Amino acid sequence: MTSTIQPRFIRYKRLIISLGVIAALVATAGALITFWLPGYAKSQLEIRLSEILQRPVTVASIEIKPRTLELIVLGFRVDEKIDSDKKNAALFSFNKLSVDLSIESLKQRALVLTAITLTDPHFRLVRESKDRLNISDLLEKFGQPADEEKGASDQRGQFSISNIRIEGGRFEFIDRYKKAEHIINEINFGIPVVANFNSAPTDWIEPHFSAKINGAPFSLDGKLRPFAANQEATLAVKLSNIDLSQFDQYADLPKGIHLLSGYFDSDLLLTLT
């Protein structure tokens, strides 16, 4: 009897030790992901992006929540170049980026995001001369065609991104060459899903976009079926009381003709098949 109990006790003891080791490893990994990885990712993101963009990049904080598979980036900012006369101005910034990863990524073997929200993005574009922008160096750098490796696969990675939202966006275009300034603010954008799976939804999705262009309200609402065999779309475009005199300097009017004043409204419905 004793000889039978002893091996069983040894097996239980080994099982308990193994479970304890696994639990300790899981707890350690969770602690590293929660407390160490965000700080490391923050510093690396600032260093790498500053080198790539040749501009100071700062991040207030990064949060990683392993239990909910959520990534949060707070207080992201890309400043103008150090040698710029507006070096304290932000080229691009946002208050918060929230990304929710789905466990379905493992099942589908593809990137599956259940939600992505960008809050208060702000982009400042400056036309410094006739053919020069404050991002001309970046356009030249990233506009070069990438060298394609021989034998590289042409297949694109599969992905599914749901609940895409931009809230409170702002775009500034400062045209020093034309001595003009244009602002698109109160930008709100939402789209239910973007995917390239074979099993992508074939029912209607309803994107939305709204903003103010130099104070004039603009909205775009629609119903799309981009993943169905017969692709269909219905778009409603509404634009109210936009001042055309703010844009006539960019249009080549016939010689001797000048636009003294003018406003444009639109209530347009487009149906595409």
mmCIF file of C-alpha atoms in Angstrom, residues 74-259:
data_model
loop_
_atom_site.group_PDB
_atom_site.id
_atom_site.type_symbol
_atom_site.label_atom_id
_atom_site.label_comp_id
_atom_site.label_asym_id
_atom_site.label_seq_id
_atom_site.Cartn_x
_atom_site.Cartn_y
_atom_site.Cartn_z
ATOM 1 C CA LEU A 74 -0.375 58.970 -25.347
ATOM 2 C CA GLY A 75 1.022 62.387 -26.197
ATOM 3 C CA PHE A 76 2.794 61.627 -29.503
ATOM 4 C CA ARG A 77 4.537 64.607 -31.122
ATOM 5 C CA VAL A 78 6.877 65.200 -34.065
ATOM 6 C CA ASP A 79 8.442 68.676 -33.983
ATOM 7 C CA GLU A 80 9.735 70.714 -36.888
ATOM 8 C CA LYS A 81 13.415 70.339 -37.777
ATOM 9 C CA ILE A 82 15.806 71.836 -35.247
ATOM 10 C CA ASP A 83 17.215 74.282 -37.802
ATOM 11 C CA SER A 84 13.731 75.507 -38.711
ATOM 12 C CA ASP A 85 12.604 78.996 -37.724
ATOM 13 C CA LYS A 86 9.527 77.335 -36.216
ATOM 14 C CA LYS A 87 11.413 74.628 -34.360
ATOM 15 C CA ASN A 88 9.028 74.770 -31.390
ATOM 16 C CA ALA A 89 6.010 74.094 -33.611
ATOM 17 C CA ALA A 90 4.649 70.589 -34.012
ATOM 18 C CA LEU A 91 4.653 69.041 -37.470
ATOM 19 C CA PHE A 92 2.357 66.211 -36.379
ATOM 20 C CA SER A 93 0.886 65.229 -33.053
ATOM 21 C CA PHE A 94 -1.980 63.342 -31.487
ATOM 22 C CA ASN A 95 -3.369 63.024 -28.004
ATOM 23 C CA LYS A 96 -4.164 59.308 -27.963
ATOM 24 C CA LEU A 97 -3.926 56.236 -30.158
ATOM 25 C CA SER A 98 -5.780 53.142 -28.993
ATOM 26 C CA VAL A 99 -5.386 49.789 -30.774
ATOM 27 C CA ASP A 100 -7.303 46.637 -29.783
ATOM 28 C CA LEU A 101 -5.837 43.356 -31.033
ATOM 29 C CA SER A 102 -8.109 40.327 -31.351
ATOM 30 C CA ILE A 103 -7.232 36.787 -30.322
ATOM 31 C CA GLU A 104 -8.635 35.871 -33.756
ATOM 32 C CA SER A 105 -5.229 36.897 -35.133
ATOM 33 C CA LEU A 106 -3.900 33.514 -34.006
ATOM 34 C CA LYS A 107 -6.808 31.611 -35.517
ATOM 35 C CA GLN A 108 -6.756 33.484 -38.826
ATOM 36 C CA ARG A 109 -2.947 33.755 -38.920
ATOM 37 C CA ALA A 110 -3.385 37.390 -39.882
ATOM 38 C CA LEU A 111 -3.615 40.806 -38.274
ATOM 39 C CA VAL A 112 -7.088 41.245 -36.782
ATOM 40 C CA LEU A 113 -7.841 44.494 -34.966
ATOM 41 C CA THR A 114 -11.243 44.966 -33.346
ATOM 42 C CA ALA A 115 -10.856 48.742 -32.918
ATOM 43 C CA ILE A 116 -8.431 51.549 -33.643
ATOM 44 C CA THR A 117 -9.078 55.111 -32.477
ATOM 45 C CA LEU A 118 -6.960 58.202 -33.099
ATOM 46 C CA THR A 119 -7.838 61.224 -30.942
ATOM 47 C CA ASP A 120 -6.950 64.870 -31.681
ATOM 48 C CA PRO A 121 -4.489 64.356 -34.547
ATOM 49 C CA HIS A 122 -2.928 67.619 -35.749
ATOM 50 C CA PHE A 123 -0.885 67.999 -38.935
ATOM 51 C CA ARG A 124 0.771 71.280 -39.934
ATOM 52 C CA LEU A 125 1.884 71.648 -43.562
ATOM 53 C CA VAL A 126 3.877 74.732 -44.564
ATOM 54 C CA ARG A 127 4.606 75.855 -48.126
ATOM 55 C CA GLU A 128 7.858 77.707 -47.666
ATOM 56 C CA SER A 129 8.438 78.641 -51.317
ATOM 57 C CA LYS A 130 6.980 77.866 -54.720
ATOM 58 C CA ASP A 131 8.374 74.325 -54.837
ATOM 59 C CA ARG A 132 9.308 73.674 -51.219
ATOM 60 C CA LEU A 133 7.309 72.323 -48.282
ATOM 61 C CA ASN A 134 8.350 71.741 -44.695
ATOM 62 C CA ILE A 135 8.168 68.007 -45.457
ATOM 63 C CA SER A 136 9.910 68.085 -48.857
ATOM 64 C CA ASP A 137 12.901 66.216 -47.441
ATOM 65 C CA LEU A 138 10.605 63.425 -46.227
ATOM 66 C CA LEU A 139 8.791 63.239 -49.569
ATOM 67 C CA GLU A 140 12.131 62.917 -51.350
ATOM 68 C CA LYS A 141 13.372 60.319 -48.872
ATOM 69 C CA PHE A 142 10.313 58.081 -48.843
ATOM 70 C CA GLY A 143 9.361 58.749 -52.453
ATOM 71 C CA GLN A 144 12.258 56.660 -53.741
ATOM 72 C CA PRO A 145 11.085 53.266 -55.097
ATOM 73 C CA ALA A 146 12.089 50.411 -52.854
ATOM 74 C CA ASP A 147 14.364 47.728 -54.267
ATOM 75 C CA GLU A 148 12.295 44.596 -54.688
ATOM 76 C CA GLU A 149 14.045 41.411 -53.707
ATOM 77 C CA LYS A 150 14.209 38.739 -56.349
ATOM 78 C CA GLY A 151 11.750 35.953 -55.764
ATOM 79 C CA ALA A 152 9.800 38.015 -53.238
ATOM 80 C CA SER A 153 6.200 37.012 -52.901
ATOM 81 C CA ASP A 154 3.599 39.338 -54.400
ATOM 82 C CA GLN A 155 1.001 38.221 -51.884
ATOM 83 C CA ARG A 156 -0.080 40.918 -49.477
ATOM 84 C CA GLY A 157 -0.490 40.137 -45.823
ATOM 85 C CA GLN A 158 -4.054 39.492 -44.761
ATOM 86 C CA PHE A 159 -5.668 41.861 -42.310
ATOM 87 C CA SER A 160 -8.989 42.895 -40.837
ATOM 88 C CA ILE A 161 -9.432 46.234 -39.057
ATOM 89 C CA SER A 162 -12.795 47.119 -37.516
ATOM 90 C CA ASN A 163 -14.208 50.255 -35.883
ATOM 91 C CA ILE A 164 -11.710 52.741 -37.324
ATOM 92 C CA ARG A 165 -12.238 56.212 -35.876
ATOM 93 C CA ILE A 166 -10.547 59.604 -36.039
ATOM 94 C CA GLU A 167 -11.867 62.142 -33.551
ATOM 95 C CA GLY A 168 -11.187 65.884 -33.388
ATOM 96 C CA GLY A 169 -8.623 66.043 -36.189
ATOM 97 C CA ARG A 170 -7.075 69.278 -37.445
ATOM 98 C CA PHE A 171 -5.096 70.056 -40.612
ATOM 99 C CA GLU A 172 -3.346 73.394 -41.169
ATOM 100 C CA PHE A 173 -1.948 74.501 -44.507
ATOM 101 C CA ILE A 174 0.183 77.639 -44.201
ATOM 102 C CA ASP A 175 1.068 78.950 -47.642
ATOM 103 C CA ARG A 176 3.828 81.504 -47.171
ATOM 104 C CA TYR A 177 4.375 81.723 -50.925
ATOM 105 C CA LYS A 178 0.769 82.818 -51.532
ATOM 106 C CA LYS A 179 0.483 84.486 -48.111
ATOM 107 C CA ALA A 180 -2.581 82.431 -47.250
ATOM 108 C CA GLU A 181 -3.698 80.028 -44.537
ATOM 109 C CA HIS A 182 -6.273 77.255 -44.741
ATOM 110 C CA ILE A 183 -7.605 75.151 -41.863
ATOM 111 C CA ILE A 184 -9.622 71.944 -41.861
ATOM 112 C CA ASN A 185 -10.730 71.254 -38.308
ATOM 113 C CA GLU A 186 -13.283 69.256 -36.341
ATOM 114 C CA ILE A 187 -12.352 66.254 -38.482
ATOM 115 C CA ASN A 188 -14.307 63.141 -37.528
ATOM 116 C CA PHE A 189 -14.024 59.935 -39.479
ATOM 117 C CA GLY A 190 -15.435 56.476 -38.973
ATOM 118 C CA ILE A 191 -15.542 53.265 -40.951
ATOM 119 C CA PRO A 192 -16.832 49.922 -39.638
ATOM 120 C CA VAL A 193 -14.356 47.547 -41.265
ATOM 121 C CA VAL A 194 -11.519 47.252 -43.775
ATOM 122 C CA ALA A 195 -10.374 43.725 -44.627
ATOM 123 C CA ASN A 196 -8.933 41.592 -47.392
ATOM 124 C CA PHE A 197 -9.968 38.166 -46.112
ATOM 125 C CA ASN A 198 -11.787 35.849 -48.467
ATOM 126 C CA SER A 199 -14.454 35.730 -45.758
ATOM 127 C CA ALA A 200 -14.737 39.525 -45.511
ATOM 128 C CA PRO A 201 -18.304 40.726 -44.833
ATOM 129 C CA THR A 202 -20.505 41.216 -47.888
ATOM 130 C CA ASP A 203 -23.221 43.282 -46.200
ATOM 131 C CA TRP A 204 -23.371 47.084 -46.243
ATOM 132 C CA ILE A 205 -20.891 49.174 -44.304
ATOM 133 C CA GLU A 206 -21.550 52.839 -43.552
ATOM 134 C CA PRO A 207 -18.507 55.163 -43.397
ATOM 135 C CA HIS A 208 -18.772 58.744 -42.189
ATOM 136 C CA PHE A 209 -16.609 61.830 -42.551
ATOM 137 C CA SER A 210 -17.259 65.356 -41.342
ATOM 138 C CA ALA A 211 -15.152 68.482 -40.938
ATOM 139 C CA LYS A 212 -15.080 72.243 -41.337
ATOM 140 C CA ILE A 213 -13.090 73.668 -44.255
ATOM 141 C CA ASN A 214 -12.142 77.218 -43.367
ATOM 142 C CA GLY A 215 -15.273 77.301 -41.230
ATOM 143 C CA ALA A 216 -17.582 75.799 -43.884
ATOM 144 C CA PRO A 217 -19.298 72.540 -42.802
ATOM 145 C CA PHE A 218 -18.539 69.472 -44.923
ATOM 146 C CA SER A 219 -19.916 65.953 -44.518
ATOM 147 C CA LEU A 220 -19.687 62.689 -46.382
ATOM 148 C CA ASP A 221 -21.917 59.729 -45.561
ATOM 149 C CA GLY A 222 -22.233 56.539 -47.480
ATOM 150 C CA LYS A 223 -23.221 52.912 -47.791
ATOM 151 C CA LEU A 224 -20.683 50.599 -49.372
ATOM 152 C CA ARG A 225 -20.388 46.937 -50.272
ATOM 153 C CA PRO A 226 -16.721 46.808 -51.313
ATOM 154 C CA PHE A 227 -16.237 43.107 -50.513
ATOM 155 C CA ALA A 228 -19.256 41.722 -52.400
ATOM 156 C CA ALA A 229 -19.055 40.190 -55.868
ATOM 157 C CA ASN A 230 -21.076 43.143 -57.192
ATOM 158 C CA GLN A 231 -19.531 46.206 -55.576
ATOM 159 C CA GLU A 232 -21.952 49.028 -54.840
ATOM 160 C CA ALA A 233 -21.691 52.411 -53.167
ATOM 161 C CA THR A 234 -23.971 55.300 -52.309
ATOM 162 C CA LEU A 235 -22.312 58.535 -51.175
ATOM 163 C CA ALA A 236 -23.962 61.725 -49.925
ATOM 164 C CA VAL A 237 -21.704 64.796 -50.133
ATOM 165 C CA LYS A 238 -22.795 67.980 -48.374
ATOM 166 C CA LEU A 239 -20.805 71.219 -48.403
ATOM 167 C CA SER A 240 -22.199 74.496 -47.148
ATOM 168 C CA ASN A 241 -21.174 78.100 -47.759
ATOM 169 C CA ILE A 242 -17.527 77.642 -48.698
ATOM 170 C CA ASP A 243 -15.804 80.900 -49.708
ATOM 171 C CA LEU A 244 -14.337 80.427 -53.194
ATOM 172 C CA SER A 245 -12.302 83.628 -52.964
ATOM 173 C CA GLN A 246 -9.965 81.793 -50.563
ATOM 174 C CA PHE A 247 -9.006 79.342 -53.318
ATOM 175 C CA ASP A 248 -9.115 81.396 -56.542
ATOM 176 C CA GLN A 249 -5.379 82.087 -56.283
ATOM 177 C CA TYR A 250 -4.749 78.376 -56.957
ATOM 178 C CA ALA A 251 -6.939 78.323 -60.092
ATOM 179 C CA ASP A 252 -5.714 79.507 -63.493
ATOM 180 C CA LEU A 253 -8.466 81.893 -64.560
ATOM 181 C CA PRO A 254 -8.421 83.461 -68.041
ATOM 182 C CA LYS A 255 -6.375 86.617 -68.270
ATOM 183 C CA GLY A 256 -8.271 89.690 -67.143
ATOM 184 C CA ILE A 257 -10.828 87.728 -65.081
ATOM 185 C CA HIS A 258 -10.766 88.019 -61.300
ATOM 186 C CA LEU A 259 -13.087 86.459 -58.740
#
